[in-house]
Tab-separated table of C-alpha atoms in Angstrom:
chain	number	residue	atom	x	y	z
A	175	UNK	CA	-17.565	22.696	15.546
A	176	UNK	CA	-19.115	19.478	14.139
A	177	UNK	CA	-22.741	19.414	14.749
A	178	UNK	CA	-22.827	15.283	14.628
A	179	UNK	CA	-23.642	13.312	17.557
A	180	UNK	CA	-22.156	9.764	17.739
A	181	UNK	CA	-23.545	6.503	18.613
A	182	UNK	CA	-22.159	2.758	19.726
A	183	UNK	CA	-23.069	-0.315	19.013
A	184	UNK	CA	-22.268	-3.069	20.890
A	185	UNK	CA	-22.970	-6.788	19.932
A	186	UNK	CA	-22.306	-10.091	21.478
A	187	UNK	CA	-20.060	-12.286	19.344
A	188	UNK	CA	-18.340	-15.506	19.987
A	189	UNK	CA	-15.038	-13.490	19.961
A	190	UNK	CA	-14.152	-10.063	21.302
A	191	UNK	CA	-15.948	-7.816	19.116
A	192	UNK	CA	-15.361	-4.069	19.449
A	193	UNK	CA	-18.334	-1.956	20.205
A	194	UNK	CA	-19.178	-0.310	16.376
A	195	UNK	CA	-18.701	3.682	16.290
A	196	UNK	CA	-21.611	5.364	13.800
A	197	UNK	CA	-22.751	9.032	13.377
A	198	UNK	CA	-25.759	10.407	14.235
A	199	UNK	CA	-27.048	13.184	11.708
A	200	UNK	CA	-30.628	13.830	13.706
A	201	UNK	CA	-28.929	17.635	14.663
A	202	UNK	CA	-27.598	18.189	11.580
A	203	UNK	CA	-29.145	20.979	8.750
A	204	UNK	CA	-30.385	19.289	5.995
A	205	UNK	CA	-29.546	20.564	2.192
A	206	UNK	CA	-31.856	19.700	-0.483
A	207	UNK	CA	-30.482	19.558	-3.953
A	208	UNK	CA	-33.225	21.262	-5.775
A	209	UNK	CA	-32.165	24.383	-3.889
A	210	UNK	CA	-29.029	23.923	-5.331
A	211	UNK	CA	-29.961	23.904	-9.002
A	212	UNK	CA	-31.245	19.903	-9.774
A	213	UNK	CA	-34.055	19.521	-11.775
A	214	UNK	CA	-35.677	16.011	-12.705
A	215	UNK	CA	-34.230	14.798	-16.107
A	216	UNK	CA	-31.604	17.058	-16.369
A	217	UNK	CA	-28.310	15.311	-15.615
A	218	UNK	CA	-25.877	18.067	-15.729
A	219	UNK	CA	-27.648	20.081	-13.456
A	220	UNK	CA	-28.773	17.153	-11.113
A	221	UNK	CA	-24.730	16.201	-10.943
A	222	UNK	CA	-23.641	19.735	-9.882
A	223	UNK	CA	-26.027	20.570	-7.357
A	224	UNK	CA	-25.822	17.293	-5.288
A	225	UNK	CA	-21.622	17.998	-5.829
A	226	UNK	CA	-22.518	21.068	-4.334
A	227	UNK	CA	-24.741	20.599	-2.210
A	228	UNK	CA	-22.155	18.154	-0.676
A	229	UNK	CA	-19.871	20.269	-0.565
A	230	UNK	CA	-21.681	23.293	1.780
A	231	UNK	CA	-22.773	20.162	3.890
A	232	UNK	CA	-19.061	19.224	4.573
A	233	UNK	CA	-17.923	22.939	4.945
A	234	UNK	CA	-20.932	23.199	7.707
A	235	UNK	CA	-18.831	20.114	9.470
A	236	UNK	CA	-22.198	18.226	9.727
A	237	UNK	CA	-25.113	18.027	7.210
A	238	UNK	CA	-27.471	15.950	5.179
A	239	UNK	CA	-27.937	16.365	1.727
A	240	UNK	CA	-31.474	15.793	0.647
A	241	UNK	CA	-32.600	14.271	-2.338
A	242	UNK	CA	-36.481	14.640	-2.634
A	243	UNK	CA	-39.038	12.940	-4.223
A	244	UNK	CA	-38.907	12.356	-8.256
A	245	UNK	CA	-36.306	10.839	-10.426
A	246	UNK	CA	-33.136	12.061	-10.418
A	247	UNK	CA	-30.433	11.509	-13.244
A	248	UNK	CA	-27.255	11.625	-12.213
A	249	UNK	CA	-23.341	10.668	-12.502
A	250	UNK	CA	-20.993	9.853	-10.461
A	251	UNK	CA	-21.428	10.583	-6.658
A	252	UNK	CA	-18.490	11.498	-4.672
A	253	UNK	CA	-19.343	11.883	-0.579
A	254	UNK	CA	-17.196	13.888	1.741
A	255	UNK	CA	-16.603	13.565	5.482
A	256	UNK	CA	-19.557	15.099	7.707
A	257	UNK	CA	-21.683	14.281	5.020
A	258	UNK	CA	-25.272	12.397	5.303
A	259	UNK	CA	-26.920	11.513	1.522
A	260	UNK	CA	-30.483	10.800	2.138
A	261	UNK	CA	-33.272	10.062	-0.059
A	262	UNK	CA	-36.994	10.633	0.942
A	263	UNK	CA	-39.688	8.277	0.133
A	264	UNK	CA	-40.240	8.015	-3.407
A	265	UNK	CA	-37.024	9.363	-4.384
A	266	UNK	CA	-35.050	7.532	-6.900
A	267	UNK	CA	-31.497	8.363	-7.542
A	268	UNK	CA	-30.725	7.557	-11.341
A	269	UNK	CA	-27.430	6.341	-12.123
A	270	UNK	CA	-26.331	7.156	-15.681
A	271	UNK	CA	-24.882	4.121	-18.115
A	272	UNK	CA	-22.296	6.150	-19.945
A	273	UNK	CA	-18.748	5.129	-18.987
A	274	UNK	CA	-17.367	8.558	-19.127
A	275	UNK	CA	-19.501	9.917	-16.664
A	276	UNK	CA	-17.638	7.969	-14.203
A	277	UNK	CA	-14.190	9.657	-14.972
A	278	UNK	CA	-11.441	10.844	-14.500
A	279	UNK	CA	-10.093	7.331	-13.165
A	280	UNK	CA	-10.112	7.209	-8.724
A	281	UNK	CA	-8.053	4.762	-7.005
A	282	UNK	CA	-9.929	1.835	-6.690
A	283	UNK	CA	-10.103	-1.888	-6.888
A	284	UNK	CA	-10.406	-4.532	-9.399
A	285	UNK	CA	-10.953	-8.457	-7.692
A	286	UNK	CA	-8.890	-7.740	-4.807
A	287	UNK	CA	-6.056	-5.500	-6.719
A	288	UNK	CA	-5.477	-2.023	-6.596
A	289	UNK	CA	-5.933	0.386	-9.389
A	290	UNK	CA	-7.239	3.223	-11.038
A	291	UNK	CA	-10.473	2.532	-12.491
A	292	UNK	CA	-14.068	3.782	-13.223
A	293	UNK	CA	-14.818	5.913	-10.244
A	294	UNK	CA	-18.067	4.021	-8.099
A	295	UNK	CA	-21.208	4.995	-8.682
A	296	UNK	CA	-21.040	6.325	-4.976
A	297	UNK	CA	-17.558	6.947	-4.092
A	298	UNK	CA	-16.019	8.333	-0.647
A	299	UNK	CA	-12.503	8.339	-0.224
A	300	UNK	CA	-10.920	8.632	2.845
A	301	UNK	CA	-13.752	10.239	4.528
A	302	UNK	CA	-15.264	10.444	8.380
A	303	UNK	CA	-18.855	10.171	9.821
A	304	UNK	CA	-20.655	9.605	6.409
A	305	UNK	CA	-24.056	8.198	6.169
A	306	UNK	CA	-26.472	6.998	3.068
A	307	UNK	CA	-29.957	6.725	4.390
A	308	UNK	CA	-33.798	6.838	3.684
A	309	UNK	CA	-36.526	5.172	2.391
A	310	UNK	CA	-35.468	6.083	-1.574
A	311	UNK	CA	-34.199	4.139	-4.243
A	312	UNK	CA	-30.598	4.010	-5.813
A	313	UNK	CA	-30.790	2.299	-9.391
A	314	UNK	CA	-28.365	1.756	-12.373
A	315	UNK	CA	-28.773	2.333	-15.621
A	316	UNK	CA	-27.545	-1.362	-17.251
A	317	UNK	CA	-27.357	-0.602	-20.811
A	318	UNK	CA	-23.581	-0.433	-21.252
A	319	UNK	CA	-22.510	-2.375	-18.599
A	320	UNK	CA	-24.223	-5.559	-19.469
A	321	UNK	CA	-22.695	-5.324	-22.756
A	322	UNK	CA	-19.128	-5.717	-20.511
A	323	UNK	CA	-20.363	-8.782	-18.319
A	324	UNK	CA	-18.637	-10.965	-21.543
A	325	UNK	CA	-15.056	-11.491	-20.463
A	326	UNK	CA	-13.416	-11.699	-24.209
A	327	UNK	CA	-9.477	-11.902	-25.211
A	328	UNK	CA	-8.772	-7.895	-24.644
A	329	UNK	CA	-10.714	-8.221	-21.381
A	330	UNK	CA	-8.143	-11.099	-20.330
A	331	UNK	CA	-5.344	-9.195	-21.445
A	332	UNK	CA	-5.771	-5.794	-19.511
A	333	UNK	CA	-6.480	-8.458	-16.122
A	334	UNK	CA	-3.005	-10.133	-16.915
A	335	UNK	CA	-1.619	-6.976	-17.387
A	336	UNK	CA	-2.899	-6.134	-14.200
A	337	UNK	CA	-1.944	-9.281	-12.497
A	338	UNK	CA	1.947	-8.376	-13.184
A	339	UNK	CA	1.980	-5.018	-11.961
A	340	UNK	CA	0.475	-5.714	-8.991
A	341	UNK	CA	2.572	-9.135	-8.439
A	342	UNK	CA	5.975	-6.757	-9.000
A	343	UNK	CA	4.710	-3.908	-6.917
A	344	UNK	CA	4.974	-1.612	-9.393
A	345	UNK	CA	2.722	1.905	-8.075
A	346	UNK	CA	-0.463	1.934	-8.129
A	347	UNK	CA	-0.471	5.280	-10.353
A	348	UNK	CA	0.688	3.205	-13.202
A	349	UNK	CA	-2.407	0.801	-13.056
A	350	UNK	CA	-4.338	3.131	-14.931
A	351	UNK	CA	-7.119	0.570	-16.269
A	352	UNK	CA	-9.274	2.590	-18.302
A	353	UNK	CA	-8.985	2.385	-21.954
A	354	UNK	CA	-11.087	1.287	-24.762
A	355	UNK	CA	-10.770	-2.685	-23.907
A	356	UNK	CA	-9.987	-3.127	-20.614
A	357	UNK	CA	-14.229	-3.033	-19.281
A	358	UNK	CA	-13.174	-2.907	-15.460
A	359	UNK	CA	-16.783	-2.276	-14.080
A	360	UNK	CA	-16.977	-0.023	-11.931
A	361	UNK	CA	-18.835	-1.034	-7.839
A	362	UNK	CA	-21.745	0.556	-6.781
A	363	UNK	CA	-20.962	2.183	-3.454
A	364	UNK	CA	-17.808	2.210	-2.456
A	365	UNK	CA	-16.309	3.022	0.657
A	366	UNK	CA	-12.746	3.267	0.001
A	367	UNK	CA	-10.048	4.074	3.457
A	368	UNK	CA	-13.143	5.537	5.355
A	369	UNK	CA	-14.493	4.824	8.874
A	370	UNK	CA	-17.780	5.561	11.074
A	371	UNK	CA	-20.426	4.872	8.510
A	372	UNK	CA	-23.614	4.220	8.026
A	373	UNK	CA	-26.000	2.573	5.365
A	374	UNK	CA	-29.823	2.423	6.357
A	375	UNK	CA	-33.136	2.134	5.000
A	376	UNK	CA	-32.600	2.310	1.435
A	377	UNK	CA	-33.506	0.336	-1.642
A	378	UNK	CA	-30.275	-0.088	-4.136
A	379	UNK	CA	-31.435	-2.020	-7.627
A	380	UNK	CA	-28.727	-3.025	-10.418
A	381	UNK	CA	-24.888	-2.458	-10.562
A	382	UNK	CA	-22.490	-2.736	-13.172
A	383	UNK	CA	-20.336	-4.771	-10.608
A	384	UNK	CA	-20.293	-5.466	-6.546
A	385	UNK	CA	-23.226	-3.956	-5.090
A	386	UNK	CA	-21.641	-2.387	-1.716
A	387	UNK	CA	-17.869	-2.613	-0.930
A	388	UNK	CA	-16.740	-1.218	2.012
A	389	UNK	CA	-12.223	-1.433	1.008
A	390	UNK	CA	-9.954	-0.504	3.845
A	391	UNK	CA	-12.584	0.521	6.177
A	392	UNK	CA	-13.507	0.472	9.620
A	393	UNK	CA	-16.957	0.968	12.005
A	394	UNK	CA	-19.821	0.179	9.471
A	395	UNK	CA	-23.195	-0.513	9.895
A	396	UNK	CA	-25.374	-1.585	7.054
A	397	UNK	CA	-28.673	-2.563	8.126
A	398	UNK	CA	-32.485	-2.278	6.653
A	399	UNK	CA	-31.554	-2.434	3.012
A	400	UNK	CA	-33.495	-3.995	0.461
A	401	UNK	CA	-30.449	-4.961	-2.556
A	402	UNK	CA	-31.236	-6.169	-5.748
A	403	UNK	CA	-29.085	-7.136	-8.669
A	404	UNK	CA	-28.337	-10.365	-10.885
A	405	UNK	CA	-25.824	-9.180	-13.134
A	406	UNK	CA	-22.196	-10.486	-13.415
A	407	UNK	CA	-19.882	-10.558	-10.392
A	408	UNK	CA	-23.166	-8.929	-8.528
A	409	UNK	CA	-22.612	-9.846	-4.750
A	410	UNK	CA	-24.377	-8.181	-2.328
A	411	UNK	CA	-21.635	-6.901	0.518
A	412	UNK	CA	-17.817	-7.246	-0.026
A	413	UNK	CA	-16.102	-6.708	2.882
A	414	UNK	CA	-12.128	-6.372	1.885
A	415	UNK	CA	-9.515	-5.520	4.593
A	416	UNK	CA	-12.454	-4.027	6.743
A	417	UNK	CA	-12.857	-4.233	9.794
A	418	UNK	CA	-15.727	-4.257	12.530
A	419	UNK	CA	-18.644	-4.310	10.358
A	420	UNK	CA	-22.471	-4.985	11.014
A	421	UNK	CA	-24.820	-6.432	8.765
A	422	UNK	CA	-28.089	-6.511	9.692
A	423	UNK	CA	-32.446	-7.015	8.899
A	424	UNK	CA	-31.263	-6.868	5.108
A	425	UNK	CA	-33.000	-8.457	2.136
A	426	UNK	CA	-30.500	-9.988	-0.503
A	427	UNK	CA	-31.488	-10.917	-4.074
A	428	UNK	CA	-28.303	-11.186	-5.631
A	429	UNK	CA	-26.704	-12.686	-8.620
A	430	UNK	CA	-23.753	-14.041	-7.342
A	431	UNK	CA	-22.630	-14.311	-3.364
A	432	UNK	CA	-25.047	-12.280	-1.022
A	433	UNK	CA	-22.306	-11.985	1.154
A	434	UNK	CA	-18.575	-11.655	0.236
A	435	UNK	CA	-16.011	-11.473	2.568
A	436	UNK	CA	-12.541	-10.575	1.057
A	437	UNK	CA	-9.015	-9.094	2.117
A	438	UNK	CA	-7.177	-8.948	-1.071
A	439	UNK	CA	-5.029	-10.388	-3.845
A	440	UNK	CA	-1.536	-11.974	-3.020
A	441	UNK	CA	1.526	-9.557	-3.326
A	442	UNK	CA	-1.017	-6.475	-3.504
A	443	UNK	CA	-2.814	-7.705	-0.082
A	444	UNK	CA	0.747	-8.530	1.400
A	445	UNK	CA	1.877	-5.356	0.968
A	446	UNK	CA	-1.587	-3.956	2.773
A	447	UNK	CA	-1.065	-6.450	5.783
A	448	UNK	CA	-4.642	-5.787	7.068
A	449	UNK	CA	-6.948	-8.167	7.529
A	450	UNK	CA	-10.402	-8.615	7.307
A	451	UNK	CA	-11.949	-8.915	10.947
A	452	UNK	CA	-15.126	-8.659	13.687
A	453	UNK	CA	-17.514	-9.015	10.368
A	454	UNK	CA	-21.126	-9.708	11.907
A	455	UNK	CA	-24.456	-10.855	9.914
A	456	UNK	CA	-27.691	-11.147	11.225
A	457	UNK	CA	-31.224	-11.135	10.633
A	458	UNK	CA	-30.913	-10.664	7.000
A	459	UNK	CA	-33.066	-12.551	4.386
A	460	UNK	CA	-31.660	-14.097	1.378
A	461	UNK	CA	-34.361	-14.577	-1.739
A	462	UNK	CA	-30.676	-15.964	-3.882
A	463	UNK	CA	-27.177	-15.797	-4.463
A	464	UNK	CA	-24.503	-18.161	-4.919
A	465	UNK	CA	-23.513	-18.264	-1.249
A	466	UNK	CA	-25.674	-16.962	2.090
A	467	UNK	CA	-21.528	-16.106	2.700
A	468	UNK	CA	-18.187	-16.782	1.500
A	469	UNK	CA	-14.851	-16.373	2.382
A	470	UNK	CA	-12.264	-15.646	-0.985
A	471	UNK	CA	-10.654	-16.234	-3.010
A	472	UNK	CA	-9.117	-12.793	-2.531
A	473	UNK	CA	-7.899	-13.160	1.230
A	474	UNK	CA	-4.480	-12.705	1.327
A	475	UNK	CA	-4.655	-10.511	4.213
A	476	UNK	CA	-6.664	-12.895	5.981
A	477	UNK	CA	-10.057	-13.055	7.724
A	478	UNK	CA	-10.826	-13.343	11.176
A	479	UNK	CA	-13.953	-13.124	13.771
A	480	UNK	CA	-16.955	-13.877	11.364
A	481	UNK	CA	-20.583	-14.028	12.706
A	482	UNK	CA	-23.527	-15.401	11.191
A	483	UNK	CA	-26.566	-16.032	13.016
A	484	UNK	CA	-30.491	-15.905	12.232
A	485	UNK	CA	-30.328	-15.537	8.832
A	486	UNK	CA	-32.757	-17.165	6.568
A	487	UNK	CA	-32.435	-18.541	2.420
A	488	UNK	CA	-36.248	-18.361	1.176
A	489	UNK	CA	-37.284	-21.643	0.199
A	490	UNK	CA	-37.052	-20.611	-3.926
A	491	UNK	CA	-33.778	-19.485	-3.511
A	492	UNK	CA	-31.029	-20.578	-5.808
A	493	UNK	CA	-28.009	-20.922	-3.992
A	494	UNK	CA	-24.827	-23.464	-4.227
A	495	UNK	CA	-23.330	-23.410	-0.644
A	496	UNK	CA	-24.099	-21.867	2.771
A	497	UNK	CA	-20.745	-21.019	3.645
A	498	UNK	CA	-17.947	-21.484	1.217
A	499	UNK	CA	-14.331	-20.887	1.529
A	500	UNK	CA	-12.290	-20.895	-1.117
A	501	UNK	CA	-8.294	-19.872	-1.880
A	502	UNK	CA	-5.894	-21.173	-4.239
A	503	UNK	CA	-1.562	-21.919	-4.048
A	504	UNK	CA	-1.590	-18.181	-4.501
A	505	UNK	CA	-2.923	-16.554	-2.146
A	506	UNK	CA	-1.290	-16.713	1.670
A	507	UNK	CA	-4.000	-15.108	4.451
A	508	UNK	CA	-5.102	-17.419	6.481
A	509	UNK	CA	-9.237	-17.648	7.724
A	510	UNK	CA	-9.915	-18.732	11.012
A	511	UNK	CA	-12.837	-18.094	13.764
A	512	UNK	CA	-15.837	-18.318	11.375
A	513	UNK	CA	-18.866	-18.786	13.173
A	514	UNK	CA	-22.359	-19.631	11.736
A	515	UNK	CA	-25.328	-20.395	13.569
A	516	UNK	CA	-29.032	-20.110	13.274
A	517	UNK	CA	-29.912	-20.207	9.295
A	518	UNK	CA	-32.834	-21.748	7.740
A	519	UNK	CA	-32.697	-22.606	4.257
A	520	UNK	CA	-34.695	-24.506	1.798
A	521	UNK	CA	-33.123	-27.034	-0.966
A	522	UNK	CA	-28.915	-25.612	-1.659
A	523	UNK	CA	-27.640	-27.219	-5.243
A	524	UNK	CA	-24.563	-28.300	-3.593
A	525	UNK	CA	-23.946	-28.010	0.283
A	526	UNK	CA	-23.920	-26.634	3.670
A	527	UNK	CA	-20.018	-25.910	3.830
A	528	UNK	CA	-17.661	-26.358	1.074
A	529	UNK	CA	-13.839	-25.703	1.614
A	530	UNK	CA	-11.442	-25.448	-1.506
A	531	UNK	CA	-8.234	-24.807	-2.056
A	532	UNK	CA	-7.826	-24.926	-5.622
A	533	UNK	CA	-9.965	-22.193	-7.234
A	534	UNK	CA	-8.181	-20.209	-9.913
A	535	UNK	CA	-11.218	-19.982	-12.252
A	536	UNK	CA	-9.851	-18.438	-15.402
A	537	UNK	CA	-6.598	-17.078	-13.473
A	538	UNK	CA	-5.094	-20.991	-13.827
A	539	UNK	CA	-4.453	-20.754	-17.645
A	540	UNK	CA	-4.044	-17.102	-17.936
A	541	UNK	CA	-0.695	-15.705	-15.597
A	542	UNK	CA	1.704	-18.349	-13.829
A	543	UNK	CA	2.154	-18.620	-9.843
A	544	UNK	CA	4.228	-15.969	-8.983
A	545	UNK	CA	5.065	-17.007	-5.162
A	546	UNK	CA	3.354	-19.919	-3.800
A	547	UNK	CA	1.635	-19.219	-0.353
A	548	UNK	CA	-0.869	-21.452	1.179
A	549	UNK	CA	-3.686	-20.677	3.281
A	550	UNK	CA	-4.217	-21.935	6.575
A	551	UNK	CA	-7.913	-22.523	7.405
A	552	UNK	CA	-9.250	-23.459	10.689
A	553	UNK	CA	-11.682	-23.192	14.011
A	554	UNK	CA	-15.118	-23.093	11.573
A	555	UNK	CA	-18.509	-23.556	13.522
A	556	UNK	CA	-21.786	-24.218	12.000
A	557	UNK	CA	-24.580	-24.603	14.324
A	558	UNK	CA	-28.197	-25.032	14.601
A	559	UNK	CA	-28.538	-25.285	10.893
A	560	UNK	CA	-31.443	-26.535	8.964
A	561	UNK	CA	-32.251	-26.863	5.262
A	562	UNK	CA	-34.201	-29.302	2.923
A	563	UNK	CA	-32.219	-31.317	0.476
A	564	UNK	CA	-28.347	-30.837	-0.448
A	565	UNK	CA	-26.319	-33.234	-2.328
A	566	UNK	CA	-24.297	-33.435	1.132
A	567	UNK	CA	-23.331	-31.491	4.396
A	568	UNK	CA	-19.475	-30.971	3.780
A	569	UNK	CA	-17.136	-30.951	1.281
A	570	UNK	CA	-14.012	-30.238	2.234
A	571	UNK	CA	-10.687	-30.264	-0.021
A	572	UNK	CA	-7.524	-29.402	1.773
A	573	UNK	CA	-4.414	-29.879	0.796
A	574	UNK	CA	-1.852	-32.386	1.762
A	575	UNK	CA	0.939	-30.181	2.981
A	576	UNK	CA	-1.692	-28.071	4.881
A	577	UNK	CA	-4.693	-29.343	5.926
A	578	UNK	CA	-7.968	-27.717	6.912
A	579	UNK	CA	-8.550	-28.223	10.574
A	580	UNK	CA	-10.730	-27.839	13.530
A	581	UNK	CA	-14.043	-27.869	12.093
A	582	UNK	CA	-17.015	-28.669	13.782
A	583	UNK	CA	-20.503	-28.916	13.167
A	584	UNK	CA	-23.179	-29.026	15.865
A	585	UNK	CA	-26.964	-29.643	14.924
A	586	UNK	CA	-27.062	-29.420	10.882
A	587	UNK	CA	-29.939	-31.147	9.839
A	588	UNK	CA	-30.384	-31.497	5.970
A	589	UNK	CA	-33.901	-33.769	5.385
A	590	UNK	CA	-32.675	-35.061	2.205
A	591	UNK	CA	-29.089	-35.618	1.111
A	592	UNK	CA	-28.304	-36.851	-2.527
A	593	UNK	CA	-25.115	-37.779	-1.962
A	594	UNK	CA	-22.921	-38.632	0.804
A	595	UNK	CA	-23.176	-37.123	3.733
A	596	UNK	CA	-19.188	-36.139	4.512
A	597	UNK	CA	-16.863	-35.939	1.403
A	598	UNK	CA	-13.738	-34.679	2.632
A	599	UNK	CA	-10.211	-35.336	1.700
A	600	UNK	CA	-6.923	-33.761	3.949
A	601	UNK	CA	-8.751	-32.298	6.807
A	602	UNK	CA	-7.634	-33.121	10.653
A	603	UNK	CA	-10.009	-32.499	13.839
A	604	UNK	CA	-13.463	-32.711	12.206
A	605	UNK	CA	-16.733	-33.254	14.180
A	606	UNK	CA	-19.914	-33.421	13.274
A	607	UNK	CA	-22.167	-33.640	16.515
């Protein structure tokens, strides 16, 4: 009989948001790796006995796997349902920089297209009532991986290659995407088809790619985490086809988007049909990243039922947008209900809100439109928001055969705009109170 006790969280949204189901370890008999075999510096041994020591915590049906103070070198981590990783104070969980040690391949995700890649540096799979927790720290190794933040020619070719098989359907066991070129970096924590789960407390430093990525996923709570990484592609959060998620009392220093909702890549996301939804921030501190939160470009399976209140962007921050949205001809979803109220912010390099519909980046040149499929985007409220300078408020670029609509902004102050105030072009039902 499972020995974990459950607990609900309810939150007040402007839309019906479920109340969020998380486990409760506080019963549960805790397993500490050194008993197990790990010793500081030792990788091998470090590897095996938190594998194991998993593993006895998931055949109790309810445990916590300890990992004590010191250093700990380690490879990949796979979690298991029933399962609670936590790291006491002054713990520091070690992630190794060699490639291999993140094989064989697991099915996985590369910008919003299924594959088989570089397993996570955390991984759960289709698991149940897991938890990471603590006061510790989780850190990677960069050596290697910042030597595949270039995108060169083979790169480009293995993401075209890619692009086709997932645009013809072909199975995802034939995306097999690790080979001497290819460089698909692998996330940090990934929670991959799993639901009731729970990050808390910890400290997570570097990743070779997106920092937490809950794919496919339902009921999680991440709240009290320090993050901190500024390498390529290093968001923060990545929602993708996940659904009632809480973000909360967070500190983001990111390198790219602190927050990055997603659902997906055209036919692969089709073929999904599940859409991102009931995705709530609050409290959380941003110190930079290119957005406080944005929407794309992989949404194909749409988003729905975003919250974002009483956040703050520290006054040093670098950051481009508040909110942006962005799809492209290719993509299909649709985002509506996006609600974002309460933010502070000092001086944003570009705006409050900026909608476009024409981001390929270096997708435009590099594979043709397969099936055109527009997005639909509409019912976005900012409110109560406050910052120093921006070059303006909006920008909005819709497109002529389907504009953006319903969007309305209630009490956005910037002190000092650069530029105009409004720039908008194909956009019906705007107000700006």
């Amino acid at each position: 009989m499972s020995k974990i006790k459950f607990s609900s969280i309810k939150i007040e949204a402007p839309f019906n948001m479920p109340a969020i189901k998380i486990p409760d370890f506080t019963a549960c008999k805790k397993f500490n790796i050194t008993v197990f075999g790990a010793k500081e510096g030792n990788i091998n041994l470090t590897t095996k006995a938190i594998s194991d020591a998993i593993n006895e915590a998931n055949k109790n049906n309810g445990g916590i796997v300890v990992i004590p103070k010191g250093e700990w070198l380690t490879k990949a981590i796979h979690l298991k349902s029933n399962v609670n990783l936590h790291l006491n104070k002054g713990a520091i969980l070690l992630f190794s920089e060699a490639p291999k040690d993140y094989l064989p391949a697991v099915h996985s995700t590369w910008e919003g297209m299924e594959c088989y890649n570089y397993s996570p540096l955390v991984y759960a799979y289709n698991c149940e009532n897991i938890a990471i927790t603590g006061e510790g720290l989780m850190k990677s190794k960069m050596d290697v991986w910042e030597t595949w933040f270039p995108r060169p020619k083979p790169h480009m070719n293995s993401l075209k290659r890619l692009y086709n098989l997932a645009s013809y359907n072909k199975p995802v066991e034939e995306r097999q995407m690790v080979n001497d070129t290819a460089h698909f970096r692998p996330q940090f924590i990934q929670f991959n088809r799993s639901k009731h789960i729970l990050l808390e407390g910890i400290s997570i430093e570097n990743s070779p790619f997106w920092t937490i990525h809950p794919y496919l996923s339902k009921d999680v709570v991440i709240r009290n985490l320090n993050v901190y990484a500024h390498g390529h592609n290093n968001d923060g959060v990545d929602p993708e086809m996940s659904e009632n998620v809480l973000i909360e009392n967070c500190v983001f220093d990111q390198g790219d988007d602190a927050i990055a909702i997603k659902s997906g890549r055209n036919q692969d996301a089709w073929r999904l049909n599940t859409p991102s939804k009931n995705i709530v921030m609050r409290n959380c501190i941003m110190k930079n990243g290119h957005q406080l939160v944005a929407i794309g470009s992989e949404l194909s399976g749409g988003i729905e039922n975003v919250y974002v209140e009483n956040c703050t962007v520290e006054n040093r921050a670098k950051m481009y947008h508040l909110v942006f949205i962005k799809t492209n001809e290719r993509r299909g979803g649709y985002v509506k209900n996006i609600f974002v109220e309460n933010i502070k912010a000092g001086n944003i390099a570009n705006g409050v809100l900026g909608i476009e519909t024409d981001v390929l980046y270096q997708w435009r040149d590099l594979v043709p439109t397969i099936e055109r499929k527009l997005t639909p985007i509409e019912n976005i409220h900012l409110t109560n928001i406050k910052t120093t300078k921006t070059q303006y408020i909006s920008n909005i670029e819709g497109q002529k055969e389907l504009p953006v609509k319903d969007i309305f902004l209630k009490q956005v102050i910037v002190d000092t705009l650069t530029k105009e105030k409004h720039i908008h072009s194909n956009v019906l039902n705007f107000k700006d109170y």
